[in-house]
Coordinates of N, CA, C and O and ligand atoms in Angstrom, one line a residue:
X3 N 117.2 130.1 87.1 CA 116.0 129.7 87.8 C 116.3 128.9 89.0 O 117.1 128.0 89.0
X4 N 115.6 129.2 90.1 CA 115.9 128.4 91.4 C 115.2 127.1 91.3 O 114.0 127.0 90.9
X5 N 115.8 126.1 91.8 CA 115.2 124.7 91.9 C 114.6 124.5 93.2 O 115.3 124.6 94.3
X6 N 113.3 124.2 93.2 CA 112.6 123.9 94.4 C 112.2 122.4 94.3 O 111.5 122.0 93.4
X7 N 112.6 121.6 95.3 CA 112.3 120.2 95.3 C 111.6 119.8 96.6 O 111.5 120.6 97.6
X8 N 111.0 118.6 96.6 CA 110.4 118.1 97.8 C 110.9 116.7 98.2 O 111.2 115.9 97.4
X9 N 111.2 116.6 99.5 CA 111.5 115.2 100.1 C 110.2 114.8 100.8 O 110.0 115.3 101.9
X10 N 109.5 113.9 100.2 CA 108.2 113.5 100.9 C 108.4 112.2 101.7 O 109.3 111.4 101.4
X11 N 107.6 112.0 102.7 CA 107.7 110.8 103.4 C 106.7 110.8 104.6 O 106.1 111.8 104.9
X12 N 106.6 109.6 105.2 CA 105.7 109.6 106.4 C 106.5 109.9 107.7 O 105.9 110.4 108.7
X13 N 107.8 109.7 107.6 CA 108.7 110.1 108.8 C 108.1 109.7 110.1 O 108.1 110.5 111.0
X14 N 107.8 108.4 110.2 CA 107.1 107.9 111.4 C 107.8 106.8 112.0 O 107.3 105.6 111.9
X15 N 108.9 107.0 112.7 CA 109.5 108.3 113.0 C 110.6 108.7 112.0 O 111.1 107.8 111.3
X16 N 111.0 109.9 112.2 CA 112.2 110.4 111.5 C 113.4 109.6 111.9 O 113.6 109.4 113.1
X17 N 114.3 109.2 110.9 CA 115.5 108.5 111.2 C 116.7 109.3 110.7 O 116.6 110.3 110.0
X18 N 117.9 108.8 111.1 CA 119.1 109.5 110.7 C 119.3 109.3 109.2 O 120.0 110.1 108.5
X19 N 118.7 108.2 108.6 CA 118.7 108.0 107.2 C 118.0 109.1 106.4 O 118.4 109.6 105.4
X20 N 116.8 109.5 107.0 CA 116.1 110.6 106.4 C 116.9 111.9 106.5 O 116.9 112.7 105.5
X21 N 117.5 112.1 107.6 CA 118.3 113.4 107.8 C 119.4 113.4 106.8 O 119.7 114.5 106.2
X22 N 120.0 112.3 106.5 CA 121.1 112.2 105.6 C 120.6 112.7 104.2 O 121.3 113.5 103.5
X23 N 119.5 112.1 103.7 CA 119.0 112.4 102.4 C 118.6 113.9 102.3 O 118.9 114.6 101.4
X24 N 117.9 114.4 103.4 CA 117.4 115.8 103.4 C 118.6 116.8 103.4 O 118.7 117.8 102.6
X25 N 119.7 116.5 104.2 CA 120.9 117.3 104.2 C 121.6 117.3 102.9 O 122.0 118.4 102.4
X26 N 121.7 116.2 102.2 CA 122.4 116.1 100.9 C 121.6 116.9 99.9 O 122.1 117.6 99.0
X27 N 120.2 116.7 99.9 CA 119.4 117.4 99.0 C 119.5 118.9 99.1 O 119.5 119.7 98.2
X28 N 119.6 119.4 100.4 CA 119.7 120.8 100.7 C 121.0 121.4 100.1 O 121.1 122.6 99.9
X29 N 122.0 120.6 99.9 CA 123.3 121.0 99.3 C 123.2 121.0 97.7 O 124.0 121.7 97.1
X30 N 122.3 120.3 97.2 CA 122.2 120.2 95.7 C 121.2 121.1 95.1 O 121.3 121.5 93.9
X31 N 120.1 121.5 95.9 CA 119.1 122.3 95.3 C 118.9 123.6 96.1 O 119.3 123.7 97.3
X32 N 118.3 124.6 95.5 CA 118.1 125.9 96.1 C 117.2 125.9 97.3 O 117.5 126.5 98.3
X33 N 116.1 125.2 97.1 CA 115.1 125.2 98.2 C 114.5 123.7 98.4 O 114.1 123.1 97.4
X34 N 114.5 123.2 99.6 CA 114.0 121.9 99.8 C 112.8 122.0 100.8 O 112.8 122.5 101.9
X35 N 111.6 121.5 100.2 CA 110.4 121.3 101.1 C 110.4 119.9 101.6 O 110.6 119.0 100.8
X36 N 110.3 119.7 102.9 CA 110.1 118.4 103.4 C 108.6 118.2 103.7 O 108.0 118.9 104.5
X37 N 108.0 117.3 102.9 CA 106.5 117.1 103.0 C 106.2 115.9 103.9 O 106.6 114.8 103.7
X38 N 105.5 116.2 105.0 CA 105.1 115.1 106.0 C 103.7 114.7 105.5 O 102.7 115.5 105.6
X39 N 103.6 113.5 105.0 CA 102.4 113.0 104.5 C 101.9 111.7 105.2 O 102.7 111.1 105.9
X40 N 100.7 111.4 104.9 CA 100.2 110.1 105.5 C 100.2 109.1 104.4 O 99.7 109.3 103.3
X41 N 100.9 108.0 104.7 CA 100.9 106.8 103.7 C 99.7 106.0 104.1 O 99.6 105.5 105.2
X42 N 98.8 105.9 103.1 CA 97.5 105.3 103.4 C 97.6 103.8 103.7 O 96.7 103.2 104.3
X43 N 98.8 103.2 103.4 CA 99.0 101.8 103.7 C 99.5 101.6 105.1 O 99.6 100.5 105.6
X44 N 99.7 102.7 105.9 CA 100.3 102.6 107.2 C 99.4 103.4 108.2 O 98.9 104.4 107.9
X45 N 99.4 102.9 109.5 CA 98.8 103.7 110.6 C 99.9 104.4 111.3 O 100.7 103.8 111.9
X46 N 99.9 105.8 111.3 CA 101.0 106.5 112.0 C 101.0 106.3 113.5 O 99.9 106.3 114.1
X47 N 102.2 106.3 114.1 CA 102.3 106.3 115.5 C 102.4 107.7 116.1 O 102.1 107.9 117.2
X48 N 102.9 108.6 115.3 CA 103.0 110.0 115.7 C 102.0 110.8 114.8 O 101.8 110.5 113.7
X49 N 101.4 111.9 115.4 CA 100.5 112.8 114.7 C 101.4 113.6 113.7 O 102.6 113.7 113.8
X50 N 100.7 114.1 112.7 CA 101.4 114.9 111.6 C 102.1 116.1 112.3 O 103.3 116.4 112.0
X51 N 101.5 116.7 113.3 CA 102.1 117.9 114.0 C 103.3 117.5 114.7 O 104.3 118.2 114.7
X52 N 103.3 116.3 115.4 CA 104.5 115.8 116.1 C 105.6 115.6 115.2 O 106.8 115.9 115.4
X53 N 105.3 115.0 114.0 CA 106.4 114.6 113.0 C 107.0 115.9 112.5 O 108.2 116.0 112.2
X54 N 106.1 116.9 112.2 CA 106.6 118.2 111.7 C 107.5 118.9 112.8 O 108.6 119.3 112.4
X55 N 107.1 118.9 114.0 CA 107.9 119.5 115.1 C 109.3 118.8 115.2 O 110.3 119.5 115.4
X56 N 109.3 117.5 115.2 CA 110.6 116.7 115.3 C 111.5 117.0 114.1 O 112.7 117.1 114.2
X57 N 110.9 117.1 112.9 CA 111.7 117.5 111.7 C 112.2 118.9 111.9 O 113.4 119.1 111.5
X58 N 111.4 119.8 112.3 CA 111.9 121.2 112.5 C 113.1 121.3 113.4 O 114.1 121.9 113.2
X59 N 113.0 120.6 114.6 CA 114.1 120.6 115.6 C 115.3 119.9 115.0 O 116.4 120.4 115.2
X60 N 115.2 118.9 114.3 CA 116.3 118.1 113.8 C 117.0 118.7 112.6 O 118.1 118.3 112.2
X61 N 116.4 119.7 111.9 CA 117.0 120.4 110.8 C 117.2 121.9 111.0 O 117.3 122.6 110.0
X62 N 117.3 122.3 112.2 CA 117.5 123.7 112.6 C 118.7 124.3 111.9 O 118.6 125.5 111.5
X63 N 119.7 123.5 111.6 CA 120.9 124.1 111.0 C 120.9 124.3 109.5 O 121.8 124.8 108.9
X64 N 119.8 123.9 108.9 CA 119.7 123.9 107.4 C 118.9 125.1 107.1 O 117.7 125.2 107.5
X65 N 119.4 126.1 106.3 CA 118.7 127.3 106.1 C 117.7 127.3 104.9 O 116.7 128.0 104.9
X66 N 118.0 126.5 103.9 CA 117.1 126.5 102.7 C 116.0 125.4 102.7 O 115.8 124.7 101.8
X67 N 115.4 125.2 103.9 CA 114.5 124.1 104.1 C 113.2 124.6 104.7 O 113.2 125.6 105.4
X68 N 112.1 123.9 104.3 CA 110.8 124.3 104.8 C 110.1 123.0 105.1 O 110.1 122.1 104.3
X69 N 109.5 122.9 106.3 CA 108.8 121.6 106.6 C 107.2 121.9 106.6 O 106.8 122.8 107.2
X70 N 106.6 121.1 105.8 CA 105.1 121.2 105.6 C 104.4 119.9 105.8 O 105.0 118.8 105.6
X71 N 103.1 120.0 106.2 CA 102.3 118.8 106.2 C 101.1 119.0 105.3 O 100.6 120.1 105.3
X72 N 100.7 118.0 104.6 CA 99.4 118.2 103.8 C 98.8 116.9 103.5 O 99.5 115.8 103.5
X73 N 97.5 116.9 103.1 CA 96.8 115.7 102.7 C 96.6 115.8 101.2 O 96.8 116.9 100.6
X74 N 96.2 114.8 100.6 CA 96.0 114.8 99.1 C 97.2 114.3 98.4 O 98.1 113.7 98.9
X75 N 97.1 114.5 97.1 CA 98.1 114.0 96.2 C 99.4 114.8 96.2 O 99.3 116.0 96.0
X76 N 100.5 114.1 96.2 CA 101.8 114.7 96.1 C 101.9 115.5 94.8 O 102.5 116.6 94.7
X77 N 101.5 114.8 93.7 CA 101.6 115.4 92.4 C 100.8 116.7 92.3 O 101.3 117.7 91.6
X78 N 99.7 116.8 93.0 CA 98.9 118.1 93.0 C 99.7 119.2 93.7 O 99.8 120.3 93.3
X79 N 100.2 118.8 94.9 CA 100.9 119.8 95.7 C 102.1 120.3 95.0 O 102.4 121.5 95.0
X80 N 102.9 119.5 94.3 CA 104.0 120.0 93.6 C 103.6 120.9 92.5 O 104.3 122.0 92.3
X81 N 102.6 120.6 91.8 CA 102.1 121.5 90.7 C 101.7 122.9 91.2 O 102.0 123.9 90.7
X82 N 101.0 122.8 92.4 CA 100.5 124.1 93.0 C 101.5 124.9 93.6 O 101.3 126.1 93.9
X83 N 102.7 124.3 93.9 CA 103.7 125.0 94.7 C 105.1 125.2 93.9 O 106.1 125.5 94.6
X84 N 105.0 125.1 92.6 CA 106.2 125.3 91.8 C 107.4 124.4 92.1 O 108.6 124.8 92.0
X85 N 107.1 123.1 92.5 CA 108.1 122.2 92.8 C 108.4 121.3 91.6 O 107.5 120.8 90.9
X86 N 109.7 121.2 91.2 CA 110.1 120.6 89.9 C 110.4 119.1 90.1 O 110.4 118.3 89.1
X87 N 110.9 118.7 91.3 CA 111.3 117.3 91.5 C 111.0 116.8 92.9 O 111.0 117.5 93.9
X88 N 110.8 115.5 92.9 CA 110.8 114.8 94.2 C 112.1 114.2 94.4 O 112.7 113.6 93.5
X89 N 112.7 114.3 95.7 CA 114.0 113.7 96.0 C 113.7 112.6 97.0 O 113.1 112.9 98.1
X90 N 114.2 111.4 96.7 CA 114.0 110.3 97.7 C 115.3 109.5 97.8 O 116.1 109.5 96.9
X91 N 115.4 108.8 98.9 CA 116.6 107.9 99.1 C 116.2 106.5 98.6 O 115.1 106.1 98.8
X92 N 117.3 105.9 98.1 CA 117.1 104.5 97.7 C 118.1 103.7 98.4 O 119.3 103.9 98.3
X93 N 117.6 102.7 99.2 CA 118.5 101.9 100.1 C 119.0 100.7 99.4 O 120.2 100.4 99.4
X94 N 118.1 99.9 98.8 CA 118.6 98.6 98.3 C 117.6 98.3 97.2 O 116.6 98.9 96.9
X95 N 117.9 97.2 96.5 CA 117.1 96.7 95.4 C 115.6 96.5 95.9 O 114.7 96.8 95.1
X96 N 115.5 96.1 97.1 CA 114.1 95.9 97.7 C 113.3 97.1 97.7 O 112.1 97.1 97.6
X97 N 113.9 98.3 97.7 CA 113.1 99.6 97.7 C 112.7 99.9 96.2 O 111.8 100.7 96.1
X98 N 113.4 99.3 95.3 CA 113.3 99.8 93.9 C 111.9 99.7 93.3 O 111.3 100.7 92.8
X99 N 111.3 98.6 93.5 CA 110.0 98.3 92.8 C 108.9 99.3 93.4 O 108.2 99.9 92.6
X100 N 108.9 99.5 94.7 CA 107.9 100.4 95.3 C 108.2 101.8 94.9 O 107.3 102.6 94.5
X101 N 109.4 102.2 94.9 CA 109.8 103.6 94.5 C 109.5 103.9 93.1 O 109.1 105.0 92.7
X102 N 109.8 102.9 92.2 CA 109.6 103.0 90.8 C 108.1 103.2 90.5 O 107.7 104.0 89.7
X103 N 107.3 102.4 91.2 CA 105.9 102.5 91.0 C 105.4 103.9 91.3 O 104.6 104.5 90.6
X104 N 105.8 104.4 92.5 CA 105.4 105.7 92.9 C 105.9 106.8 91.9 O 105.1 107.7 91.6
X105 N 107.2 106.7 91.5 CA 107.7 107.7 90.6 C 106.9 107.7 89.3 O 106.6 108.8 88.8
X106 N 106.6 106.6 88.8 CA 105.8 106.5 87.5 C 104.4 107.0 87.7 O 103.8 107.7 86.8
X107 N 103.8 106.7 88.8 CA 102.4 107.2 89.1 C 102.4 108.8 89.2 O 101.6 109.4 88.6
X108 N 103.4 109.3 89.9 CA 103.5 110.7 90.1 C 103.8 111.4 88.7 O 103.2 112.5 88.5
X109 N 104.5 110.8 87.9 CA 104.8 111.3 86.6 C 103.6 111.4 85.7 O 103.4 112.3 84.9
X110 N 102.8 110.3 85.8 CA 101.5 110.3 85.1 C 100.6 111.4 85.5 O 99.9 112.0 84.7
X111 N 100.5 111.6 86.9 CA 99.6 112.6 87.4 C 100.1 114.0 87.2 O 99.3 114.9 87.1
X112 N 101.4 114.2 87.1 CA 102.0 115.5 86.8 C 103.2 115.3 85.9 O 104.4 115.1 86.4
X113 N 103.0 115.4 84.6 CA 104.1 115.1 83.6 C 105.3 116.0 83.7 O 106.4 115.7 83.3
X114 N 105.1 117.2 84.4 CA 106.3 118.1 84.5 C 107.2 117.7 85.7 O 108.3 118.2 85.8
X115 N 106.8 116.7 86.5 CA 107.5 116.4 87.7 C 108.5 115.3 87.5 O 108.2 114.3 86.9
X116 N 109.7 115.5 88.0 CA 110.7 114.4 88.0 C 110.9 113.8 89.3 O 110.6 114.5 90.4
X117 N 111.4 112.6 89.4 CA 111.8 112.0 90.7 C 113.3 111.7 90.6 O 113.8 111.1 89.6
X118 N 114.0 112.2 91.6 CA 115.5 112.0 91.7 C 115.8 111.1 92.9 O 115.3 111.3 94.0
X119 N 116.6 110.0 92.7 CA 117.0 109.2 93.8 C 118.4 109.4 94.2 O 119.3 109.4 93.4
X120 N 118.6 109.5 95.5 CA 120.0 109.6 96.0 C 120.2 108.2 96.7 O 119.4 107.7 97.4
X121 N 121.4 107.7 96.4 CA 121.7 106.4 97.0 C 121.9 106.6 98.5 O 122.6 107.6 98.9
X122 N 121.3 105.8 99.3 CA 121.5 105.9 100.8 C 123.0 105.7 101.1 O 123.7 105.0 100.5
X123 N 123.4 106.4 102.2 CA 124.8 106.2 102.7 C 124.9 104.8 103.2 O 123.9 104.3 103.8
X124 N 126.1 104.2 103.1 CA 126.2 102.8 103.5 C 125.9 102.7 105.0 O 125.4 101.7 105.5
X125 N 126.1 103.8 105.8 CA 125.8 103.7 107.3 C 124.4 103.5 107.5 O 124.0 103.0 108.6
X126 N 123.5 103.9 106.6 CA 122.0 103.8 106.9 C 121.3 102.9 105.9 O 120.1 102.9 105.9
X127 N 122.0 102.1 105.2 CA 121.4 101.1 104.2 C 120.3 100.3 104.8 O 119.3 100.0 104.2
X128 N 120.5 99.9 106.1 CA 119.7 98.9 106.7 C 118.5 99.6 107.5 O 117.6 98.9 107.9
X129 N 118.6 100.9 107.6 CA 117.7 101.6 108.6 C 116.3 101.9 108.0 O 116.2 102.4 106.8
X130 N 115.2 101.7 108.7 CA 113.9 102.1 108.3 C 113.1 102.5 109.5 O 113.4 102.1 110.7
X131 N 112.1 103.3 109.3 CA 111.2 103.7 110.5 C 110.6 102.5 111.1 O 110.5 102.4 112.4
X132 N 110.2 101.5 110.3 CA 109.6 100.3 110.9 C 110.5 99.5 111.8 O 110.2 99.0 112.9
X133 N 111.8 99.4 111.4 CA 112.8 98.7 112.2 C 113.0 99.5 113.5 O 113.1 98.9 114.6
X134 N 113.0 100.8 113.4 CA 113.2 101.7 114.7 C 112.0 101.4 115.6 O 112.2 101.2 116.8
X135 N 110.8 101.4 115.1 CA 109.6 101.1 115.9 C 109.7 99.7 116.6 O 109.4 99.6 117.7
X136 N 110.1 98.8 115.8 CA 110.2 97.4 116.3 C 111.2 97.3 117.4 O 110.9 96.8 118.5
X137 N 112.4 97.9 117.2 CA 113.5 97.8 118.2 C 113.0 98.6 119.5 O 113.2 98.1 120.6
X138 N 112.4 99.8 119.3 CA 112.0 100.6 120.5 C 110.9 99.8 121.2 O 110.9 99.8 122.5
X139 N 109.9 99.2 120.5 CA 108.8 98.5 121.2 C 109.3 97.3 122.0 O 108.6 96.9 123.0
X140 N 110.5 96.8 121.7 CA 111.0 95.7 122.5 C 112.1 96.1 123.4 O 112.8 95.3 124.0
X141 N 112.2 97.4 123.7 CA 113.1 97.9 124.7 C 114.5 98.1 124.3 O 115.4 98.3 125.1
X142 N 114.8 98.0 123.0 CA 116.2 98.2 122.5 C 116.6 99.6 122.4 O 115.7 100.5 122.4
X143 N 117.9 99.8 122.3 CA 118.4 101.2 122.2 C 118.4 101.7 120.8 O 119.1 101.1 119.9
X144 N 117.7 102.8 120.6 CA 117.6 103.3 119.2 C 118.4 104.6 119.0 O 118.3 105.3 118.0
X145 N 119.3 104.9 120.0 CA 120.1 106.1 120.0 C 120.9 106.3 118.8 O 121.2 107.4 118.4
X146 N 121.4 105.2 118.1 CA 122.2 105.4 116.9 C 121.4 105.4 115.6 O 121.9 105.4 114.5
X147 N 120.1 105.3 115.8 CA 119.2 105.3 114.6 C 118.4 106.6 114.3 O 118.0 106.8 113.2
X148 N 118.2 107.4 115.3 CA 117.3 108.5 115.2 C 118.0 109.8 115.8 O 118.8 109.7 116.7
X149 N 117.5 111.0 115.4 CA 118.0 112.2 116.0 C 117.7 112.2 117.5 O 116.7 111.6 117.9
X150 N 118.4 113.0 118.3 CA 118.3 113.0 119.7 C 116.8 113.3 120.2 O 116.3 112.7 121.1
X151 N 116.2 114.3 119.5 CA 114.9 114.7 120.0 C 113.9 113.6 119.7 O 112.9 113.5 120.5
X152 N 114.1 112.8 118.7 CA 113.2 111.7 118.4 C 113.4 110.6 119.4 O 112.4 110.0 120.0
X153 N 114.7 110.4 119.8 CA 115.0 109.4 120.8 C 114.3 109.8 122.1 O 113.7 109.0 122.8
X154 N 114.4 111.1 122.5 CA 113.8 111.6 123.8 C 112.2 111.4 123.7 O 111.6 111.0 124.7
X155 N 111.6 111.7 122.6 CA 110.2 111.6 122.4 C 109.7 110.1 122.5 O 108.7 109.8 123.1
X156 N 110.5 109.2 121.9 CA 110.1 107.8 122.0 C 110.3 107.2 123.3 O 109.5 106.5 123.9
Ligands
LIG24 O1 107.9 107.3 103.9 P1 106.9 106.6 103.0 O2 105.8 106.0 103.9 O3 107.5 105.5 102.1 O4 106.3 107.7 102.1 C1 105.3 107.4 101.1 C2 104.6 108.7 100.7 C3 103.9 109.4 101.9 C4 105.6 109.6 100.1 C5 103.5 108.3 99.7 O5 102.6 107.4 100.3 C6 102.7 109.5 99.1 O6 103.2 110.2 98.2 N1 101.5 109.8 99.7 C7 100.7 111.0 99.3 C8 99.5 110.5 98.5 C9 99.9 110.3 97.0 O7 100.2 111.2 96.3 N2 99.8 109.0 96.6 C10 100.1 108.6 95.2 C11 101.6 108.6 95.0 S1 102.1 107.0 94.6

């Protein structure tokens, strides 16, 4: 049986840390869906369509990947699309509580669904979309934080 998983996130903007997790997931599973979602706790800087296009450009070399955008519950999307697991990156202890809460909520909403965490590469432990936005808004160089097309766009 083929394993179909999802890497969900707001990707606002996409960082090299996201690319690292997506690339590693694509080597572990048969098919990886990257879900561009809206985090209701955040106001996005990029539209969903812009985030999808930047993800498509940045993952051109990966063959078993599909980029989608959707509204609604992640648990419902996985059930309706034959997805067996959520794959997320875990950077530090500070991520754990938030990620654990989401994993348990998703499990309650869809008991068939697992959440798998990949430890972040040490190169990207410190990196987050909000740090990128902060550095960019103050005129700093974000060239080593994001894919080239995201750098150009920002
Ligand atoms: O990159 P982020 O902002 O940490 O991603 C969070 C995201 C978008 C994966 C999360 O907010 C989410 O799953 N949103 C979809 C709505 C949903 O299913 N909410 C309940 C899950 S806790």
